[in-house]
Amino acid sequence: MAGPLKVLGACPLDCPDTCSWEVTVEDGRAVRLRGNPEHPFTRGALCTKVNRWLERAAAPDRILHPLRRVGRKGEGRFARISWDEALEEIAGRLRRIIDEHGGEAIWPYWGTGTLGWIQGGNGHAGRRLFNVLGASRHHYSICSIAGSHGLTYTTGTSAGIDPESLARAKLIILWGTNPLTSGHHLWKFVQDARKNGAYVVAIDPIRTRTARQADLHLAPLPGTDAALALGLMNVIVGLGAEDRAYLAARTLGWEEFRERIAQFPPQRVARITGLPEADIVALGERIARTRPTAIRATMGLQRHGGGGAALRALACLPAVTGDWALPGGGLSYSTDDHYPIDRAALFRDDLRPARTRELSMTRIGEALLEVDDPPVQALFVIAANPAASAPHQSKVRRGLAREDLFTVVLEQFPTDTVDYADIVLPATMQHEHADLHNGYGHLYLAWNEPAVPPPGECASTTETFRRLARHLGLEEPSLYASDEELAEQALSSGHPYLEGITLDRLRKEGFVRLSVPDPFVPFAEGFPTPSGKFEFFSRRAAAAGLDPLPGYVPPFEVADPERARRHPLSLISSASHHFLNTVFANNPELRRRAGEPRVVLHPGDAAARGITTGCRVRVFNDRGSLEAVAEVSDSVRPGVAATTKGHWPKLAGGANPNVLVDERDSDMGGGAVYHDTRVEITAL
Ligand SMILES: Nc1nc2c(c(=O)[nH]1)N[C@H]1C(S)=C(S)[C@@H](COP(=O)(O)OP(=O)(O)OC[C@H]3O[C@@H](n4cnc5c(=O)[nH]c(N)nc54)[C@H](O)[C@@H]3O)O[C@H]1N2
Ligand SMILES: Nc1nc2c(c(=O)[nH]1)N[C@H]1C(S)=C(S)[C@@H](COP(=O)(O)OP(=O)(O)OC[C@H]3O[C@@H](n4cnc5c(=O)[nH]c(N)nc54)[C@H](O)[C@@H]3O)O[C@H]1N2
Ligand code: SF4
Ligand SMILES: [Mo]
């Protein structure tokens, strides 16, 4: 008798680690899921959340059949219908909407529930169909875009260094990142560096799990990191420790930027950041004498009004010290841009009319309620949960509640967003469909082979849109490409990093590292900017109406004195240890471990409000309010209140922190400003 089958796949969630996994299948059922021990980043371990993946797949609330709304929008009452009925209704509504309003009245809203290139957010699964329909384009602004833009102005790409090279650093600065919660596999590389004597610094307004493990923790006021970076450079230049040869050969605009640095002496930076001047000087001195220094920054610190400027300023530190040229030196953010996926071949944007408008996912409330040229009439929500994850929750809900809006949600579970759907289409989970992945916190591609057939009537995103194309009677052949064909097209760029990497090989091996040199020092020979140099001075930034030099752009609400008077606390709602965004927030065991929504306050701020640990409190501002349980702890700095993202509003008293967050664009790229939120808190 044949033994159990082992099928290699990859975790699809929006996590930098993109773990390689192995599914054990017995009698056609997935019985075990474990991390792949062969993968150099995964090293055999998944995480608290994904260890419950198979439990999630078999959960009683899983959506297994197409549904049609029978109650009011938001009520979540549905009746089962057949796929044919669902697709006929969708096709009919789309035809009428296109006739009356044009294709742009349709908005495919892709989220980050899966990052796959075939089924998920990276590949905009179904984009070809929406191109043919002339739908509005989707601006993917929810997560990392401000920082990506800031980095791209200075280094020509947002890709940064290989996170694995942190192991070679002698000083590691974990800046606005909480890897022990948000992608724990990085930690092994930090530990390797420590074994070689590296010193680890965490810069975070909150003493997180990660900050507790660091040798030094600095807790600046939220949104002030660019000022801190400029202050550290001021100390370095004051010591004469800048790398003059590097600056002359490899950078553009140093003379101008040096004047900018001079405007940020430690005393001024101490006032802006709320940090002791001596701490700024000491860290500047440490950077000045430690080669190589690696900065790991992720998305947390750029969720502010000046988020783009922050990453831009941080990237300048390793240019001033010449670290970008050294293995183990430089800055790491998202490695996405290192993967030369053939987006043109995959997306087929040539299928769409010359001009279509773009709608921003973090302004979904505005797009549904205020955009009028034409109004959004059909919304497809694909692997997203905007009723829980997007800013200004009450506005999003008002938008989703529009009677004349036709909403189709492709989902696995009855989320708050599903409650507003006209039609719900049951979606497969990762071990039930095929996909191609890259990890944005490492340099490995992965192929995810389906291990078991879809349960009930679930279908993958690609299969759903192939079926819909057929119901619409569309003849464009590329709408019917198989998942394997799509993967081959995605891998067809011919870029040297993909040399020797074929779909066949990925299928056999499960994962393959990009064909990059070892050690990988991506900018040893120069930067992919217009000048080929590191650009302190950026003509492209100036052309976009931005400061041509890196500078400090204050946060919106955190730095607003009028708001500070009415809502004195800055609220940070960061990654929860037990959920991945809103995924797993309906899992009973993980909900139990996460406990009720909590807000952490500094003892001084708590005492001033008569709040003690365990008190029920109301957290509010002009946009809304929520209830939470208070925890009093000096793990947050004075003036800051900390909570987590991810709770489903309907399982958490009707709202989550996004009821407090503004729908507002950061300085670059239109990114969301989740952590740039002012609130007041009172005991209930
Ligand atoms: N367990 C778990 N893992 C996750 C996620 C999750 O929800 N749960 N989410 C995933 C996703 S979508 C992403 S994008 C990544 C994000 O990964 P991270 O960037 O690590 O995520 P955050 O928790 O938002 O932010 C990290 C830290 O930044 C701090 N921070 C906030 N504002 C500032 C600031 O102005 N300055 C500084 N210096 N620090 C600041 C926060 O206090 C927080 O501790 O994580 C992914 N991994
Ligand atoms: N307050 C606050 N809010 C935040 C953040 C924050 O730091 N603070 N972080 C933001 C960030 S970084 C991000 S990335 C966004 C994430 O926001 P979203 O992109 O909306 O992601 P999720 O809320 O995780 O919802 C993803 C949904 O996709 C579904 N899903 C998963 N896999 C599949 C699949 O294969 N097919 C289909 N059809 N569905 C699938 C899941 O069941 C889940 O309901 O949230 C943002 N919201
Ligand atoms: S969520 Fe991150 S750490 Fe957990 S299994 Fe997925 S990729 Fe790995
Ligand atoms: Mo994200």
PDB file of C-alpha atoms in Angstrom, residues 38-208:
ATOM      1  CA  GLU A  38      14.736  22.053   4.039  1.00  0.00           C
ATOM      2  CA  HIS A  39      13.820  25.715   3.550  1.00  0.00           C
ATOM      3  CA  PRO A  40      16.652  27.954   4.827  1.00  0.00           C
ATOM      4  CA  PHE A  41      14.242  30.587   6.141  1.00  0.00           C
ATOM      5  CA  THR A  42      11.374  28.377   7.377  1.00  0.00           C
ATOM      6  CA  ARG A  43      13.672  25.768   8.929  1.00  0.00           C
ATOM      7  CA  GLY A  44      10.795  23.476   9.802  1.00  0.00           C
ATOM      8  CA  ALA A  45       8.682  25.891  11.857  1.00  0.00           C
ATOM      9  CA  LEU A  46       5.439  27.661  11.012  1.00  0.00           C
ATOM     10  CA  CYS A  47       3.846  29.953  13.630  1.00  0.00           C
ATOM     11  CA  THR A  48       1.186  30.071  16.353  1.00  0.00           C
ATOM     12  CA  LYS A  49      -1.390  31.100  13.791  1.00  0.00           C
ATOM     13  CA  VAL A  50      -0.717  28.851  10.847  1.00  0.00           C
ATOM     14  CA  ASN A  51      -0.241  25.772  13.040  1.00  0.00           C
ATOM     15  CA  ARG A  52      -4.039  25.962  13.099  1.00  0.00           C
ATOM     16  CA  TRP A  53      -4.409  26.105   9.308  1.00  0.00           C
ATOM     17  CA  LEU A  54      -6.049  22.696   8.863  1.00  0.00           C
ATOM     18  CA  GLU A  55      -8.327  23.357  11.824  1.00  0.00           C
ATOM     19  CA  ARG A  56      -9.335  26.594  10.083  1.00  0.00           C
ATOM     20  CA  ALA A  57      -9.954  24.769   6.804  1.00  0.00           C
ATOM     21  CA  ALA A  58     -12.363  22.368   8.503  1.00  0.00           C
ATOM     22  CA  ALA A  59     -14.049  24.992  10.708  1.00  0.00           C
ATOM     23  CA  PRO A  60     -17.844  24.848  10.894  1.00  0.00           C
ATOM     24  CA  ASP A  61     -18.243  28.472   9.758  1.00  0.00           C
ATOM     25  CA  ARG A  62     -16.371  27.868   6.463  1.00  0.00           C
ATOM     26  CA  ILE A  63     -18.380  29.080   3.436  1.00  0.00           C
ATOM     27  CA  LEU A  64     -18.863  26.081   1.135  1.00  0.00           C
ATOM     28  CA  HIS A  65     -21.528  27.186  -1.355  1.00  0.00           C
ATOM     29  CA  PRO A  66     -22.519  30.307  -3.302  1.00  0.00           C
ATOM     30  CA  LEU A  67     -24.920  32.516  -1.347  1.00  0.00           C
ATOM     31  CA  ARG A  68     -27.408  35.246  -2.199  1.00  0.00           C
ATOM     32  CA  ARG A  69     -28.376  37.935   0.253  1.00  0.00           C
ATOM     33  CA  VAL A  70     -31.892  37.667   1.707  1.00  0.00           C
ATOM     34  CA  GLY A  71     -31.631  40.177   4.568  1.00  0.00           C
ATOM     35  CA  ARG A  72     -30.658  43.847   4.643  1.00  0.00           C
ATOM     36  CA  LYS A  73     -27.122  44.851   3.756  1.00  0.00           C
ATOM     37  CA  GLY A  74     -24.915  44.327   6.783  1.00  0.00           C
ATOM     38  CA  GLU A  75     -27.241  41.789   8.365  1.00  0.00           C
ATOM     39  CA  GLY A  76     -25.452  38.748   6.973  1.00  0.00           C
ATOM     40  CA  ARG A  77     -28.533  36.706   6.113  1.00  0.00           C
ATOM     41  CA  PHE A  78     -28.132  34.556   3.007  1.00  0.00           C
ATOM     42  CA  ALA A  79     -29.704  31.701   1.084  1.00  0.00           C
ATOM     43  CA  ARG A  80     -27.766  29.008  -0.752  1.00  0.00           C
ATOM     44  CA  ILE A  81     -27.870  29.195  -4.549  1.00  0.00           C
ATOM     45  CA  SER A  82     -26.110  27.285  -7.336  1.00  0.00           C
ATOM     46  CA  TRP A  83     -22.963  28.470  -9.095  1.00  0.00           C
ATOM     47  CA  ASP A  84     -24.986  28.872 -12.308  1.00  0.00           C
ATOM     48  CA  GLU A  85     -27.541  31.095 -10.600  1.00  0.00           C
ATOM     49  CA  ALA A  86     -24.805  33.145  -8.968  1.00  0.00           C
ATOM     50  CA  LEU A  87     -22.827  33.627 -12.180  1.00  0.00           C
ATOM     51  CA  GLU A  88     -25.948  34.416 -14.264  1.00  0.00           C
ATOM     52  CA  GLU A  89     -26.948  37.081 -11.769  1.00  0.00           C
ATOM     53  CA  ILE A  90     -23.452  38.573 -11.695  1.00  0.00           C
ATOM     54  CA  ALA A  91     -23.134  38.526 -15.494  1.00  0.00           C
ATOM     55  CA  GLY A  92     -26.559  40.149 -15.906  1.00  0.00           C
ATOM     56  CA  ARG A  93     -25.824  42.900 -13.384  1.00  0.00           C
ATOM     57  CA  LEU A  94     -22.420  43.603 -14.938  1.00  0.00           C
ATOM     58  CA  ARG A  95     -23.899  43.914 -18.431  1.00  0.00           C
ATOM     59  CA  ARG A  96     -26.518  46.413 -17.223  1.00  0.00           C
ATOM     60  CA  ILE A  97     -23.961  48.411 -15.236  1.00  0.00           C
ATOM     61  CA  ILE A  98     -21.577  48.599 -18.194  1.00  0.00           C
ATOM     62  CA  ASP A  99     -24.428  49.721 -20.491  1.00  0.00           C
ATOM     63  CA  GLU A 100     -25.611  52.416 -18.102  1.00  0.00           C
ATOM     64  CA  HIS A 101     -22.400  53.665 -16.483  1.00  0.00           C
ATOM     65  CA  GLY A 102     -19.485  52.146 -18.410  1.00  0.00           C
ATOM     66  CA  GLY A 103     -16.879  49.638 -17.235  1.00  0.00           C
ATOM     67  CA  GLU A 104     -15.282  52.015 -14.744  1.00  0.00           C
ATOM     68  CA  ALA A 105     -18.335  51.619 -12.513  1.00  0.00           C
ATOM     69  CA  ILE A 106     -16.864  48.196 -11.658  1.00  0.00           C
ATOM     70  CA  TRP A 107     -14.145  48.034  -8.989  1.00  0.00           C
ATOM     71  CA  PRO A 108     -12.163  44.854  -8.312  1.00  0.00           C
ATOM     72  CA  TYR A 109     -10.898  45.316  -4.732  1.00  0.00           C
ATOM     73  CA  TRP A 110      -7.985  42.954  -4.101  1.00  0.00           C
ATOM     74  CA  GLY A 111      -6.725  42.505  -0.570  1.00  0.00           C
ATOM     75  CA  THR A 112      -3.856  40.692   1.045  1.00  0.00           C
ATOM     76  CA  GLY A 113      -5.640  37.539   2.293  1.00  0.00           C
ATOM     77  CA  THR A 114      -3.341  35.678  -0.060  1.00  0.00           C
ATOM     78  CA  LEU A 115      -0.312  37.281  -1.709  1.00  0.00           C
ATOM     79  CA  GLY A 116      -0.146  34.700  -4.523  1.00  0.00           C
ATOM     80  CA  TRP A 117       0.803  35.612  -8.064  1.00  0.00           C
ATOM     81  CA  ILE A 118      -1.926  33.322  -9.439  1.00  0.00           C
ATOM     82  CA  GLN A 119      -4.783  33.426  -6.899  1.00  0.00           C
ATOM     83  CA  GLY A 120      -3.914  36.411  -4.788  1.00  0.00           C
ATOM     84  CA  GLY A 121      -3.071  40.031  -4.300  1.00  0.00           C
ATOM     85  CA  ASN A 122       0.332  40.202  -5.992  1.00  0.00           C
ATOM     86  CA  GLY A 123      -1.056  38.782  -9.219  1.00  0.00           C
ATOM     87  CA  HIS A 124      -4.399  40.591  -9.007  1.00  0.00           C
ATOM     88  CA  ALA A 125      -6.146  37.323  -9.803  1.00  0.00           C
ATOM     89  CA  GLY A 126      -8.800  37.946 -12.440  1.00  0.00           C
ATOM     90  CA  ARG A 127      -7.200  41.194 -13.556  1.00  0.00           C
ATOM     91  CA  ARG A 128      -7.333  40.117 -17.205  1.00  0.00           C
ATOM     92  CA  LEU A 129     -11.123  39.856 -17.034  1.00  0.00           C
ATOM     93  CA  PHE A 130     -11.445  43.259 -15.379  1.00  0.00           C
ATOM     94  CA  ASN A 131      -9.145  44.707 -18.048  1.00  0.00           C
ATOM     95  CA  VAL A 132     -11.421  43.377 -20.789  1.00  0.00           C
ATOM     96  CA  LEU A 133     -14.437  44.911 -18.987  1.00  0.00           C
ATOM     97  CA  GLY A 134     -12.646  48.282 -18.726  1.00  0.00           C
ATOM     98  CA  ALA A 135     -13.055  48.287 -14.931  1.00  0.00           C
ATOM     99  CA  SER A 136     -11.501  50.866 -12.600  1.00  0.00           C
ATOM    100  CA  ARG A 137      -7.917  50.119 -11.642  1.00  0.00           C
ATOM    101  CA  HIS A 138      -7.150  49.209  -8.040  1.00  0.00           C
ATOM    102  CA  HIS A 139      -4.498  51.211  -6.173  1.00  0.00           C
ATOM    103  CA  TYR A 140      -2.872  48.781  -3.753  1.00  0.00           C
ATOM    104  CA  SER A 141      -2.178  51.314  -1.042  1.00  0.00           C
ATOM    105  CA  ILE A 142      -3.034  49.585   2.215  1.00  0.00           C
ATOM    106  CA  CYS A 143       0.279  48.281   3.447  1.00  0.00           C
ATOM    107  CA  SER A 144       3.768  49.355   2.404  1.00  0.00           C
ATOM    108  CA  ILE A 145       3.497  51.929  -0.362  1.00  0.00           C
ATOM    109  CA  ALA A 146       4.660  55.130   1.374  1.00  0.00           C
ATOM    110  CA  GLY A 147       7.917  53.509   2.466  1.00  0.00           C
ATOM    111  CA  SER A 148       8.383  51.935  -0.954  1.00  0.00           C
ATOM    112  CA  HIS A 149       8.096  55.314  -2.623  1.00  0.00           C
ATOM    113  CA  GLY A 150      10.478  56.928  -0.153  1.00  0.00           C
ATOM    114  CA  LEU A 151      13.087  54.235  -0.730  1.00  0.00           C
ATOM    115  CA  THR A 152      12.641  54.292  -4.477  1.00  0.00           C
ATOM    116  CA  TYR A 153      13.451  58.008  -4.645  1.00  0.00           C
ATOM    117  CA  THR A 154      16.755  57.421  -2.864  1.00  0.00           C
ATOM    118  CA  THR A 155      17.908  53.927  -3.903  1.00  0.00           C
ATOM    119  CA  GLY A 156      15.882  53.435  -7.103  1.00  0.00           C
ATOM    120  CA  THR A 157      14.024  50.454  -5.653  1.00  0.00           C
ATOM    121  CA  SER A 158      12.245  49.511  -2.453  1.00  0.00           C
ATOM    122  CA  ALA A 159      13.982  46.114  -2.413  1.00  0.00           C
ATOM    123  CA  GLY A 160      16.778  46.853   0.057  1.00  0.00           C
ATOM    124  CA  ILE A 161      19.223  44.216   1.248  1.00  0.00           C
ATOM    125  CA  ASP A 162      18.611  40.512   1.800  1.00  0.00           C
ATOM    126  CA  PRO A 163      17.272  40.112   5.364  1.00  0.00           C
ATOM    127  CA  GLU A 164      19.471  37.002   5.721  1.00  0.00           C
ATOM    128  CA  SER A 165      22.507  39.245   5.492  1.00  0.00           C
ATOM    129  CA  LEU A 166      21.611  40.646   8.922  1.00  0.00           C
ATOM    130  CA  ALA A 167      23.575  37.642  10.182  1.00  0.00           C
ATOM    131  CA  ARG A 168      26.764  39.407   9.003  1.00  0.00           C
ATOM    132  CA  ALA A 169      26.044  42.719  10.740  1.00  0.00           C
ATOM    133  CA  LYS A 170      27.807  43.947  13.847  1.00  0.00           C
ATOM    134  CA  LEU A 171      25.062  46.398  14.720  1.00  0.00           C
ATOM    135  CA  ILE A 172      21.419  45.652  13.936  1.00  0.00           C
ATOM    136  CA  ILE A 173      18.779  48.348  14.260  1.00  0.00           C
ATOM    137  CA  LEU A 174      15.233  46.948  14.328  1.00  0.00           C
ATOM    138  CA  TRP A 175      13.410  50.121  13.457  1.00  0.00           C
ATOM    139  CA  GLY A 176       9.609  50.226  13.625  1.00  0.00           C
ATOM    140  CA  THR A 177       9.419  46.476  13.187  1.00  0.00           C
ATOM    141  CA  ASN A 178       8.330  43.694  15.502  1.00  0.00           C
ATOM    142  CA  PRO A 179       9.627  40.495  13.909  1.00  0.00           C
ATOM    143  CA  LEU A 180       9.033  38.248  16.906  1.00  0.00           C
ATOM    144  CA  THR A 181       5.349  38.805  16.186  1.00  0.00           C
ATOM    145  CA  SER A 182       5.143  39.827  12.543  1.00  0.00           C
ATOM    146  CA  GLY A 183       7.604  37.385  10.932  1.00  0.00           C
ATOM    147  CA  HIS A 184       9.607  35.467  13.517  1.00  0.00           C
ATOM    148  CA  HIS A 185      11.908  33.557  11.161  1.00  0.00           C
ATOM    149  CA  LEU A 186      14.142  36.616  10.833  1.00  0.00           C
ATOM    150  CA  TRP A 187      15.167  36.154  14.450  1.00  0.00           C
ATOM    151  CA  LYS A 188      17.544  33.271  13.688  1.00  0.00           C
ATOM    152  CA  PHE A 189      19.625  35.635  11.582  1.00  0.00           C
ATOM    153  CA  VAL A 190      19.643  38.192  14.394  1.00  0.00           C
ATOM    154  CA  GLN A 191      20.795  35.451  16.765  1.00  0.00           C
ATOM    155  CA  ASP A 192      23.530  34.370  14.348  1.00  0.00           C
ATOM    156  CA  ALA A 193      24.787  37.950  14.277  1.00  0.00           C
ATOM    157  CA  ARG A 194      24.696  38.098  18.068  1.00  0.00           C
ATOM    158  CA  LYS A 195      26.834  34.987  18.304  1.00  0.00           C
ATOM    159  CA  ASN A 196      29.392  36.997  16.355  1.00  0.00           C
ATOM    160  CA  GLY A 197      29.134  39.858  18.795  1.00  0.00           C
ATOM    161  CA  ALA A 198      26.487  42.029  17.166  1.00  0.00           C
ATOM    162  CA  TYR A 199      24.632  44.635  19.251  1.00  0.00           C
ATOM    163  CA  VAL A 200      20.867  44.877  18.706  1.00  0.00           C
ATOM    164  CA  VAL A 201      18.825  48.069  19.001  1.00  0.00           C
ATOM    165  CA  ALA A 202      15.034  48.360  18.780  1.00  0.00           C
ATOM    166  CA  ILE A 203      13.379  51.687  17.953  1.00  0.00           C
ATOM    167  CA  ASP A 204       9.683  51.533  18.706  1.00  0.00           C
ATOM    168  CA  PRO A 205       7.262  53.630  20.813  1.00  0.00           C
ATOM    169  CA  ILE A 206       6.234  50.300  22.353  1.00  0.00           C
ATOM    170  CA  ARG A 207       8.403  47.823  24.236  1.00  0.00           C
ATOM    171  CA  THR A 208       7.298  44.916  22.052  1.00  0.00           C
TER     172      THR A 208
END
